[in-house]
CSV table of C-alpha atoms in Angstrom, one decimal:
chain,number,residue,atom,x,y,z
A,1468,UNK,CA,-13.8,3.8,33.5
A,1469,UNK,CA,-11.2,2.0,31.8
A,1470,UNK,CA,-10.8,-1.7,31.3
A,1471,UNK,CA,-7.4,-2.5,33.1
A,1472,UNK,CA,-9.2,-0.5,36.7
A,1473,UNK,CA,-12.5,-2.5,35.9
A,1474,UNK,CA,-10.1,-5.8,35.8
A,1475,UNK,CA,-9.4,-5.6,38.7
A,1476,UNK,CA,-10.7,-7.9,41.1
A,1477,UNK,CA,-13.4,-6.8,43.6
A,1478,UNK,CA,-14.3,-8.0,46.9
A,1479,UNK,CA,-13.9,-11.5,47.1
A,1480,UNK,CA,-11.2,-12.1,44.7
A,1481,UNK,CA,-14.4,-11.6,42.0
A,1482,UNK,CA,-13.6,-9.6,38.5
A,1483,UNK,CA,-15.4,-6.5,38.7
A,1484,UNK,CA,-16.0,-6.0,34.8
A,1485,UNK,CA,-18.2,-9.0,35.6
A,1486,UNK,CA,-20.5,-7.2,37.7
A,1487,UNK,CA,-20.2,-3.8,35.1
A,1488,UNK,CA,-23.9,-3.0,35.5
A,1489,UNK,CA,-26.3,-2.1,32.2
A,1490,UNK,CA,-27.5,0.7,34.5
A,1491,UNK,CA,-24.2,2.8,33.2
A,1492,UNK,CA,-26.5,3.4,30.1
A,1493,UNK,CA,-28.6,5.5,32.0
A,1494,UNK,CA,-25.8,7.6,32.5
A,1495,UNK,CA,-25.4,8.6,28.6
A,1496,UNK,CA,-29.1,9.1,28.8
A,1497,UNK,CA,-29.1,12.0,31.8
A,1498,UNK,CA,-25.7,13.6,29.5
A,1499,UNK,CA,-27.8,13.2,26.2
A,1500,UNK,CA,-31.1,14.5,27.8
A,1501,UNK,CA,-28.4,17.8,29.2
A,1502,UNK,CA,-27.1,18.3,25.7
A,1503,UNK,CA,-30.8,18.6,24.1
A,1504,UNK,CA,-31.9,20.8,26.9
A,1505,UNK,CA,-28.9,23.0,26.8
A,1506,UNK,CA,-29.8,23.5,23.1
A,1507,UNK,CA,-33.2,24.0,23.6
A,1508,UNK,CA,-32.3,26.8,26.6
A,1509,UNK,CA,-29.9,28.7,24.0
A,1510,UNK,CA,-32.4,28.7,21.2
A,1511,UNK,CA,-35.0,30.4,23.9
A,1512,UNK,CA,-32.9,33.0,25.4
A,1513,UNK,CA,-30.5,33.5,22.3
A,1514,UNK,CA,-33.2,33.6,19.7
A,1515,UNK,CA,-30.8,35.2,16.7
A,1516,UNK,CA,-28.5,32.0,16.8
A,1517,UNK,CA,-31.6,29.4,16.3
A,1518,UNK,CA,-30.8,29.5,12.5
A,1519,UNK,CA,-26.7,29.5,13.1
A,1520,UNK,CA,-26.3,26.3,14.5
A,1521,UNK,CA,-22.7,26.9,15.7
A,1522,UNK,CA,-23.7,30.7,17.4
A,1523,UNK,CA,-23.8,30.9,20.9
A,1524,UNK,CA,-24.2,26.8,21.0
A,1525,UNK,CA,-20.5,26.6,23.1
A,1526,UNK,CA,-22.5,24.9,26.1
A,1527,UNK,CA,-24.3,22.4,24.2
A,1528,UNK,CA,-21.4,21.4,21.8
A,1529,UNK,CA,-19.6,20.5,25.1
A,1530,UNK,CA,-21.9,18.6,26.0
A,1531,UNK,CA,-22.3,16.7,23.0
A,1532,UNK,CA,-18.5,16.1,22.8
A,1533,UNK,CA,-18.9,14.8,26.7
A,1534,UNK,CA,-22.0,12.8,25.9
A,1535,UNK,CA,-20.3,10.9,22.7
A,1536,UNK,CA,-17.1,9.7,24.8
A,1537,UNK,CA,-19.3,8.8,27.6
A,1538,UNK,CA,-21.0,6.7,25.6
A,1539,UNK,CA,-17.6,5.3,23.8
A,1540,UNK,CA,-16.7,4.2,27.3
A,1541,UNK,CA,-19.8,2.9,28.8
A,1542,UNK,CA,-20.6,1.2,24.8
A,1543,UNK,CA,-16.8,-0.3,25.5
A,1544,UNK,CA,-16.6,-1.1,28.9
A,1545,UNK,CA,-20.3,-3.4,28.9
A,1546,UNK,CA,-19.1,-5.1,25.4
A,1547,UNK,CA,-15.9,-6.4,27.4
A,1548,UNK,CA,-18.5,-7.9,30.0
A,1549,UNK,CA,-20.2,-9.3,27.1
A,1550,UNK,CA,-17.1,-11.0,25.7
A,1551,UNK,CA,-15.9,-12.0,28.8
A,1552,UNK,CA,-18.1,-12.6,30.9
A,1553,UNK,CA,-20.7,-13.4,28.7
A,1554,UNK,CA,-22.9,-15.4,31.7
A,1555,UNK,CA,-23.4,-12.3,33.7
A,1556,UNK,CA,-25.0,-10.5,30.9
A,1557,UNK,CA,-27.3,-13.3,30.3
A,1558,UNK,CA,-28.0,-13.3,34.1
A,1559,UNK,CA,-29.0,-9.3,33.8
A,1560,UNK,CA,-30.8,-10.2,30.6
A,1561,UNK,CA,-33.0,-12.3,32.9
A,1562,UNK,CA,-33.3,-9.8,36.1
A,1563,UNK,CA,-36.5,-9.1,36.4
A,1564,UNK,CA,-35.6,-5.2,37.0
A,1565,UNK,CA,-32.1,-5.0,35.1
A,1566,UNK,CA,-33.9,-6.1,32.0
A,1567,UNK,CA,-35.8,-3.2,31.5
A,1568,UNK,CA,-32.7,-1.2,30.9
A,1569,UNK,CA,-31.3,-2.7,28.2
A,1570,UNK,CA,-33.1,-0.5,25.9
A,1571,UNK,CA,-30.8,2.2,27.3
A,1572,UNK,CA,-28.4,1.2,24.7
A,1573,UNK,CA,-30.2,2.2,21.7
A,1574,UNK,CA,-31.7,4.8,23.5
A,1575,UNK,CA,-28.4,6.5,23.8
A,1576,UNK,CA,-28.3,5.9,20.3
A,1577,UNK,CA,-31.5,8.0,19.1
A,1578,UNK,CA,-30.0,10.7,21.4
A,1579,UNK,CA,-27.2,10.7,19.3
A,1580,UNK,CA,-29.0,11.2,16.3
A,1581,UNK,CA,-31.3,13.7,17.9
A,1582,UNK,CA,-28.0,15.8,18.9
A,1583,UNK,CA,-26.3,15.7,15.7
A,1584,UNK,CA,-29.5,16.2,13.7
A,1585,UNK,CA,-28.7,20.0,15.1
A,1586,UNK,CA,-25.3,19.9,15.1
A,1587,UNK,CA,-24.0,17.6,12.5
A,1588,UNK,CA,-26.7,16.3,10.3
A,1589,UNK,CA,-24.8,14.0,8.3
A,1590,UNK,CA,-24.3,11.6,11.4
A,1591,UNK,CA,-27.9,12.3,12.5
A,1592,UNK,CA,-29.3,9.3,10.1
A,1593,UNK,CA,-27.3,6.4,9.9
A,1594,UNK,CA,-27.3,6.8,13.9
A,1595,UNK,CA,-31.3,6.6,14.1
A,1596,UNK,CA,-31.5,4.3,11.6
A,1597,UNK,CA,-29.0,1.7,13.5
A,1598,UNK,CA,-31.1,3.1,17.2
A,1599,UNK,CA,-34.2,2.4,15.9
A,1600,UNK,CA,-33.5,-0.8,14.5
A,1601,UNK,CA,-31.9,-1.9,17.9
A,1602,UNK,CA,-35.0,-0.1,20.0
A,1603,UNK,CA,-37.2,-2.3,18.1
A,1604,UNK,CA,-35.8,-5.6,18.6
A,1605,UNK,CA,-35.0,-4.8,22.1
A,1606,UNK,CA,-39.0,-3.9,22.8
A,1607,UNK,CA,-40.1,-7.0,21.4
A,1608,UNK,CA,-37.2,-8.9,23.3
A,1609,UNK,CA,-38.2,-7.3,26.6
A,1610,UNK,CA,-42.2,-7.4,26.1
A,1611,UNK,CA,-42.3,-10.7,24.8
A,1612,UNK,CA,-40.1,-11.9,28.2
A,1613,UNK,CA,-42.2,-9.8,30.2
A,1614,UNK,CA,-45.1,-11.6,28.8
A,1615,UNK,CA,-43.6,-14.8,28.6
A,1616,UNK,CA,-42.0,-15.2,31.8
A,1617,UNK,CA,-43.9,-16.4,34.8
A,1618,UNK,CA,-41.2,-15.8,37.8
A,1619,UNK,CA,-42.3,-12.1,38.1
A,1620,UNK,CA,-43.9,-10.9,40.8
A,1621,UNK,CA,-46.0,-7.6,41.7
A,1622,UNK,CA,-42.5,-7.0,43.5
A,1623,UNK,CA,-40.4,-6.4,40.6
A,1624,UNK,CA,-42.4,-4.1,38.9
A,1625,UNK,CA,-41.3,-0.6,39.2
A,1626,UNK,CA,-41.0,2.9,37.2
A,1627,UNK,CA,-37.9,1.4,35.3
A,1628,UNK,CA,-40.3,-0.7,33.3
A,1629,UNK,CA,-41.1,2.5,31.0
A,1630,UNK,CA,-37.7,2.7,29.9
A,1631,UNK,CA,-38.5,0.4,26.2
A,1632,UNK,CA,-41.9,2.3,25.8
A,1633,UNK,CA,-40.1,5.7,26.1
A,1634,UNK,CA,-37.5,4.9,23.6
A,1635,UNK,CA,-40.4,4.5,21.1
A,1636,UNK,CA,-42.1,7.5,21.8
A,1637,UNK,CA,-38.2,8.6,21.1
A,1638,UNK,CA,-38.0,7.5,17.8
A,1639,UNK,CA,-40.3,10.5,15.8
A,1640,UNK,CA,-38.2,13.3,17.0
A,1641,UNK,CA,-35.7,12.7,14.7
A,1642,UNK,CA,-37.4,10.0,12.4
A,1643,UNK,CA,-40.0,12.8,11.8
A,1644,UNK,CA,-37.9,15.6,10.6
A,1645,UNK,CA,-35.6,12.8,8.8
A,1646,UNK,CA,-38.5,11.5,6.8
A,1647,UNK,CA,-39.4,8.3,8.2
A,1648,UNK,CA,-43.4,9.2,9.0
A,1649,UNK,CA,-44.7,5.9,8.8
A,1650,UNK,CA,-42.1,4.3,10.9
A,1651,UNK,CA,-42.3,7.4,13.4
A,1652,UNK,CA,-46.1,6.5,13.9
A,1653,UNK,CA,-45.4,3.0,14.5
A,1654,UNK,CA,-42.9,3.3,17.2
A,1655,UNK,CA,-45.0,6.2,18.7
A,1656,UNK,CA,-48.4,4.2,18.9
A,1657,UNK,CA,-46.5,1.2,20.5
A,1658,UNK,CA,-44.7,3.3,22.5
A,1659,UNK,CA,-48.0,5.1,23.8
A,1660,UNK,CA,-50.0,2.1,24.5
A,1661,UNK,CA,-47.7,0.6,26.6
A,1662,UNK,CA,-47.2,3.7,28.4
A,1663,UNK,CA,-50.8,3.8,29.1
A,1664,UNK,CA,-50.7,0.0,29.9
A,1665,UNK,CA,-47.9,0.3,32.3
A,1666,UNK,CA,-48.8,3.3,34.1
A,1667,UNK,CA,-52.1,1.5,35.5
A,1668,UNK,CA,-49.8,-1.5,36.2
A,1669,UNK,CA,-47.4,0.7,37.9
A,1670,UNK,CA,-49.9,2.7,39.8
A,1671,UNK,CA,-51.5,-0.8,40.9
A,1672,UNK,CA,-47.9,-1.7,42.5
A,1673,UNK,CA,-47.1,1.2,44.1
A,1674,UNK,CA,-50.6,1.8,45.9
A,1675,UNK,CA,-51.3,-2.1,46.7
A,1676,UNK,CA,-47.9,-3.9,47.6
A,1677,UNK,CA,-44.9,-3.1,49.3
A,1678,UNK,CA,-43.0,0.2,49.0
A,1679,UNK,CA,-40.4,0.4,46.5
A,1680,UNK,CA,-36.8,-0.7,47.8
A,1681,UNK,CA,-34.3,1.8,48.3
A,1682,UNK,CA,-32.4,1.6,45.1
A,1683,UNK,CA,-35.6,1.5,42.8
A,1684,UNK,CA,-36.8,4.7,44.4
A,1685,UNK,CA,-35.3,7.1,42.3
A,1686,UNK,CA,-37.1,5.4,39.4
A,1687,UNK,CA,-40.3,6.9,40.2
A,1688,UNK,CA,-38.9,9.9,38.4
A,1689,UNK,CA,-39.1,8.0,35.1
A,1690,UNK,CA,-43.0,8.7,35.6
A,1691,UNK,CA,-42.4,12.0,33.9
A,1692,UNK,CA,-40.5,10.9,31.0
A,1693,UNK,CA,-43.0,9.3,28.7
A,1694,UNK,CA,-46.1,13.0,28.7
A,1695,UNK,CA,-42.9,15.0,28.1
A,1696,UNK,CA,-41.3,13.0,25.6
A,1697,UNK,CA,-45.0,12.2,24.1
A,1698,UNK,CA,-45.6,16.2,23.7
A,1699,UNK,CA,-41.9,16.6,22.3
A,1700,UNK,CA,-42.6,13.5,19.5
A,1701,UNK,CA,-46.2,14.5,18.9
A,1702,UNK,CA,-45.3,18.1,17.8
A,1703,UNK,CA,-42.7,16.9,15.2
A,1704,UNK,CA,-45.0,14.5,13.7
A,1705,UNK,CA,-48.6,16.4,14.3
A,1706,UNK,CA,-46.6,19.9,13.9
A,1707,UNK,CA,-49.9,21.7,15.7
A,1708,UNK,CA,-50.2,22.9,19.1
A,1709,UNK,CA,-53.8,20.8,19.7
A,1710,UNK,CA,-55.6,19.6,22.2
A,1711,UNK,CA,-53.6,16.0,22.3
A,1712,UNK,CA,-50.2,18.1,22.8
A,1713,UNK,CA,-51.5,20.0,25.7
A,1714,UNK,CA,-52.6,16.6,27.7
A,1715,UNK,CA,-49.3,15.1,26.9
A,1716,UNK,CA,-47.5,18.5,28.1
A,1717,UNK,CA,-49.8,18.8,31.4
A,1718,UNK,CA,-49.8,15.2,32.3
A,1719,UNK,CA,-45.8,15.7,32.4
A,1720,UNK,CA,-46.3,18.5,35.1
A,1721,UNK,CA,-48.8,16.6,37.3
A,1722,UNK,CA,-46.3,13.6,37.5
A,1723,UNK,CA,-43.5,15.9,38.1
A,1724,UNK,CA,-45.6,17.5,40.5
A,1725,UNK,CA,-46.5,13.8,42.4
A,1726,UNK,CA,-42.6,13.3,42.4
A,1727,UNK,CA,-41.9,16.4,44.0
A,1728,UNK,CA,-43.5,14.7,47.5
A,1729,UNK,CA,-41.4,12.0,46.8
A,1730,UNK,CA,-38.2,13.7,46.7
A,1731,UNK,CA,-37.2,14.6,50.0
A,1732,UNK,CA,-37.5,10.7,50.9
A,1733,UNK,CA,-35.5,9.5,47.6
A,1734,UNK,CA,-32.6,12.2,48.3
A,1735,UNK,CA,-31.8,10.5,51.7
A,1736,UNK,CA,-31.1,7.4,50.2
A,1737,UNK,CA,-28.0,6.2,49.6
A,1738,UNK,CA,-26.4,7.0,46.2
A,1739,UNK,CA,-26.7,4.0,43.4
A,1740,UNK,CA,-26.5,4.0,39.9
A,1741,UNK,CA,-30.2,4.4,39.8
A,1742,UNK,CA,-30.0,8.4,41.1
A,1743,UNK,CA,-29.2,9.2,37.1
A,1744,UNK,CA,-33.2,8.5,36.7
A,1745,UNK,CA,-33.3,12.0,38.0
A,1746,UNK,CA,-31.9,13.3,34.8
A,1747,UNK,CA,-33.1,12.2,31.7
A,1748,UNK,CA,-36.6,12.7,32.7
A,1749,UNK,CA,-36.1,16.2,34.1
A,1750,UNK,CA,-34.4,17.1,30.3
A,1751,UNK,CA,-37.7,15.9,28.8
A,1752,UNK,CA,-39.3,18.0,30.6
A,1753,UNK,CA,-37.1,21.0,30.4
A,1754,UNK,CA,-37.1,20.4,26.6
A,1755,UNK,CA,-40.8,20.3,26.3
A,1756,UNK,CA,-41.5,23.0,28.3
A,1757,UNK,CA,-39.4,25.3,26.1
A,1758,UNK,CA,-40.8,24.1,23.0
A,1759,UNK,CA,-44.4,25.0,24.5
A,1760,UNK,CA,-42.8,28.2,25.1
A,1761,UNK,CA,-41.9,28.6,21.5
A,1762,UNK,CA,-44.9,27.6,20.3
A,1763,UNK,CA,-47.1,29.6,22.4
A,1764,UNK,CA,-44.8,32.8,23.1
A,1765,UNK,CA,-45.2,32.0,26.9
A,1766,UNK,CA,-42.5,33.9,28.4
A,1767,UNK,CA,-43.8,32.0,31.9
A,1768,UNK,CA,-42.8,28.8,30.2
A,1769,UNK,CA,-39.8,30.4,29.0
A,1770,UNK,CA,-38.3,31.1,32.7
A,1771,UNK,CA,-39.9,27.8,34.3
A,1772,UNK,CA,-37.6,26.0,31.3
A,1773,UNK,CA,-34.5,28.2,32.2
A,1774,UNK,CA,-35.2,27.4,35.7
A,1775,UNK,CA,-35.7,23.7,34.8
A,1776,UNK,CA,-32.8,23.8,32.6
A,1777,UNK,CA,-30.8,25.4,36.3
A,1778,UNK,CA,-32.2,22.3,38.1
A,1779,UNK,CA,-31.0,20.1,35.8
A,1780,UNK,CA,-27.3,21.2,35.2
A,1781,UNK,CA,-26.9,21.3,39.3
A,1782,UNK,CA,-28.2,17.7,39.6
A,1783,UNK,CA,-26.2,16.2,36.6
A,1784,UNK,CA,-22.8,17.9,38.2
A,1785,UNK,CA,-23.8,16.7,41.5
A,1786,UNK,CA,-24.9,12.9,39.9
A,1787,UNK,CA,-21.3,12.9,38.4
A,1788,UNK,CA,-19.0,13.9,40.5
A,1789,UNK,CA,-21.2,11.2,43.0
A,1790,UNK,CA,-20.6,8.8,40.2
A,1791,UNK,CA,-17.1,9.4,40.2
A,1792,UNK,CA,-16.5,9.2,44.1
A,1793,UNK,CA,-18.4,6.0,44.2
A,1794,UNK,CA,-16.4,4.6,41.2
A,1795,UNK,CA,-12.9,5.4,43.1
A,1796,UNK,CA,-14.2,3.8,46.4
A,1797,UNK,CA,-15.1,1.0,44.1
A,1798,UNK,CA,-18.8,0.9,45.5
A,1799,UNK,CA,-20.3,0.3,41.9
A,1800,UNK,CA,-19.2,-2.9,40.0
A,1801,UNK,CA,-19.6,-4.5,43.0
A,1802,UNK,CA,-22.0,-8.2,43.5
A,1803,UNK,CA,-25.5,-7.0,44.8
């Protein structure tokens, strides 16, 4: 989306670069998540090229390239809100639901230095080191509102609010292989025990108080994300298939499995930014479940990843070319 189209002015004379939503982040998430699972799907079913990193990768560079100028655009398009319209940033820094997805930025960052760890291992680095330093300010920003802000309500908790602890999970699957142990285990224990923390939170909400509104459906999908990034982060730091890896591994099916009811309500909804939680967490999954397949020789695991990995290319074509329709008919950048 480019900056003159998001200039212009939206219904009611209003600028809609104001109302350019944090929520675009997610999309560079669901793209990153598609590039690592594309990898991870050539590496299983082209075993010769796993040690020729530019062999029978054509799939997953493409998506790489796509994922880096998404993020260019999205990156360039929310700093213009920031300089411009600096107020309405500050207002989504205080949404009790829009906050939690701030740490989308430097999440899209540590996907970047996941991707290029494979494919361009010079950039891999400096890009975790800056994501990492930006995912931990942004967790203590977020936690320490969360705890010091009494205007929330059971209401505005939802499945979004394990977006900041599954960005530190995030962190060891490059910082591991880069070196960084000690750091790895710090963002991976904090990551953890808020996972564990939120989830009974979370579960509390959606059993006890109202159902979820429309729009913050599709975030029940983020359930899955923090087991299968957990069993993806433990193996590069732990490097053994143990009996912590397969709870983190299983406890990413049963969630997906519990989501699964949920689907056939979520896909009737109305299409909002907040579909792309579909993505990112399905990629964990697909990428954990061919790294169990790796590890264990599992040729079950191979074909429920390739059949994962199906899933998720269908849903991230169908998510964009929604995404697109709905940014020509100007329904997104839009005053909620």
């Amino acid at each position: 989306m480019t900056a003159s189209a998001e200039n212009h002015a939206g219904a009611g004379g209003e600028s809609r670069l104001a109302h350019y939503p944090i929520t675009f982040f997610a999309t560079v998430m669901g793209m990153g998540g598609l590039t690592l699972a594309l990898h991870a799907g050539e590496k299983a079913f082209w075993p010769a090229a796993a040690g020729e990193p530019h062999t029978h990768h054509l799939y997953s560079h493409v998506a790489f390239y796509f994922s880096a100028a998404l993020l260019a655009v999205v990156a360039l398009g929310y700093l213009l809100k920031v300089l411009f319209h600096f107020k309405m940033a500050a207002w989504e820094w205080h949404h009790p639901v829009r906050l939690a997805f701030f740490p989308t930025i430097s999440i899209s960052l540590i996907l970047m230095s996941i991707i290029t760890l494979n494919q361009y291992p010079p950039l891999a680095e400096p890009l975790w080191i800056v994501g990492t330093t930006l995912q931990g300010l942004l967790s203590l920003l977020v936690i320490s509102d969360w705890i010091g802000h009494r205007d929330f309500k059971p209401g505005h908790l939802n499945a979004a609010w394990f977006i900041p602890p599954v960005g530190n999970i995030l962190v060891p699957i490059a910082g591991a292989q880069l070196g960084y142990t000690d750091i790895s285990w710090l963002f991976f224990s904090g990551g953890l025990l808020f996972w564990v923390v939120l989830l009974a939170l979370v579960m509390n909400r959606l059993t006890f108080h109202d159902p979820l509104p429309g729009r913050l459906q599709p975030t029940l999908v983020i359930l899955i994300a923090p087991p299968a990034i957990g069993f993806i982060a433990w193996m590069k730091i732990n490097g053994e298939l143990d009996n912590f890896a397969m709870f983190l591994i299983n406890a990413a099916y049963v969630f997906a499995l519990i989501v699964a009811t949920q689907l056939p309500k979520i896909l009737k909804l109305p299409f909002a930014l907040s579909f792309w939680a579909l993505s990112f967490p399905l990629a964990a999954l697909t990428i954990a479940t061919f790294l169990y397949a790796g590890q264990t020789g599992s040729m079950v695991h191979t074909y429920l990843g390739g059949g994962l990995l199906g899933l998720l290319v269908v849903i991230i074509a169908l998510l964009l070319g929604r995404t697109a329709v709905a940014i020509a008919r100007h329904e997104i950048c839009q005053p909620e």
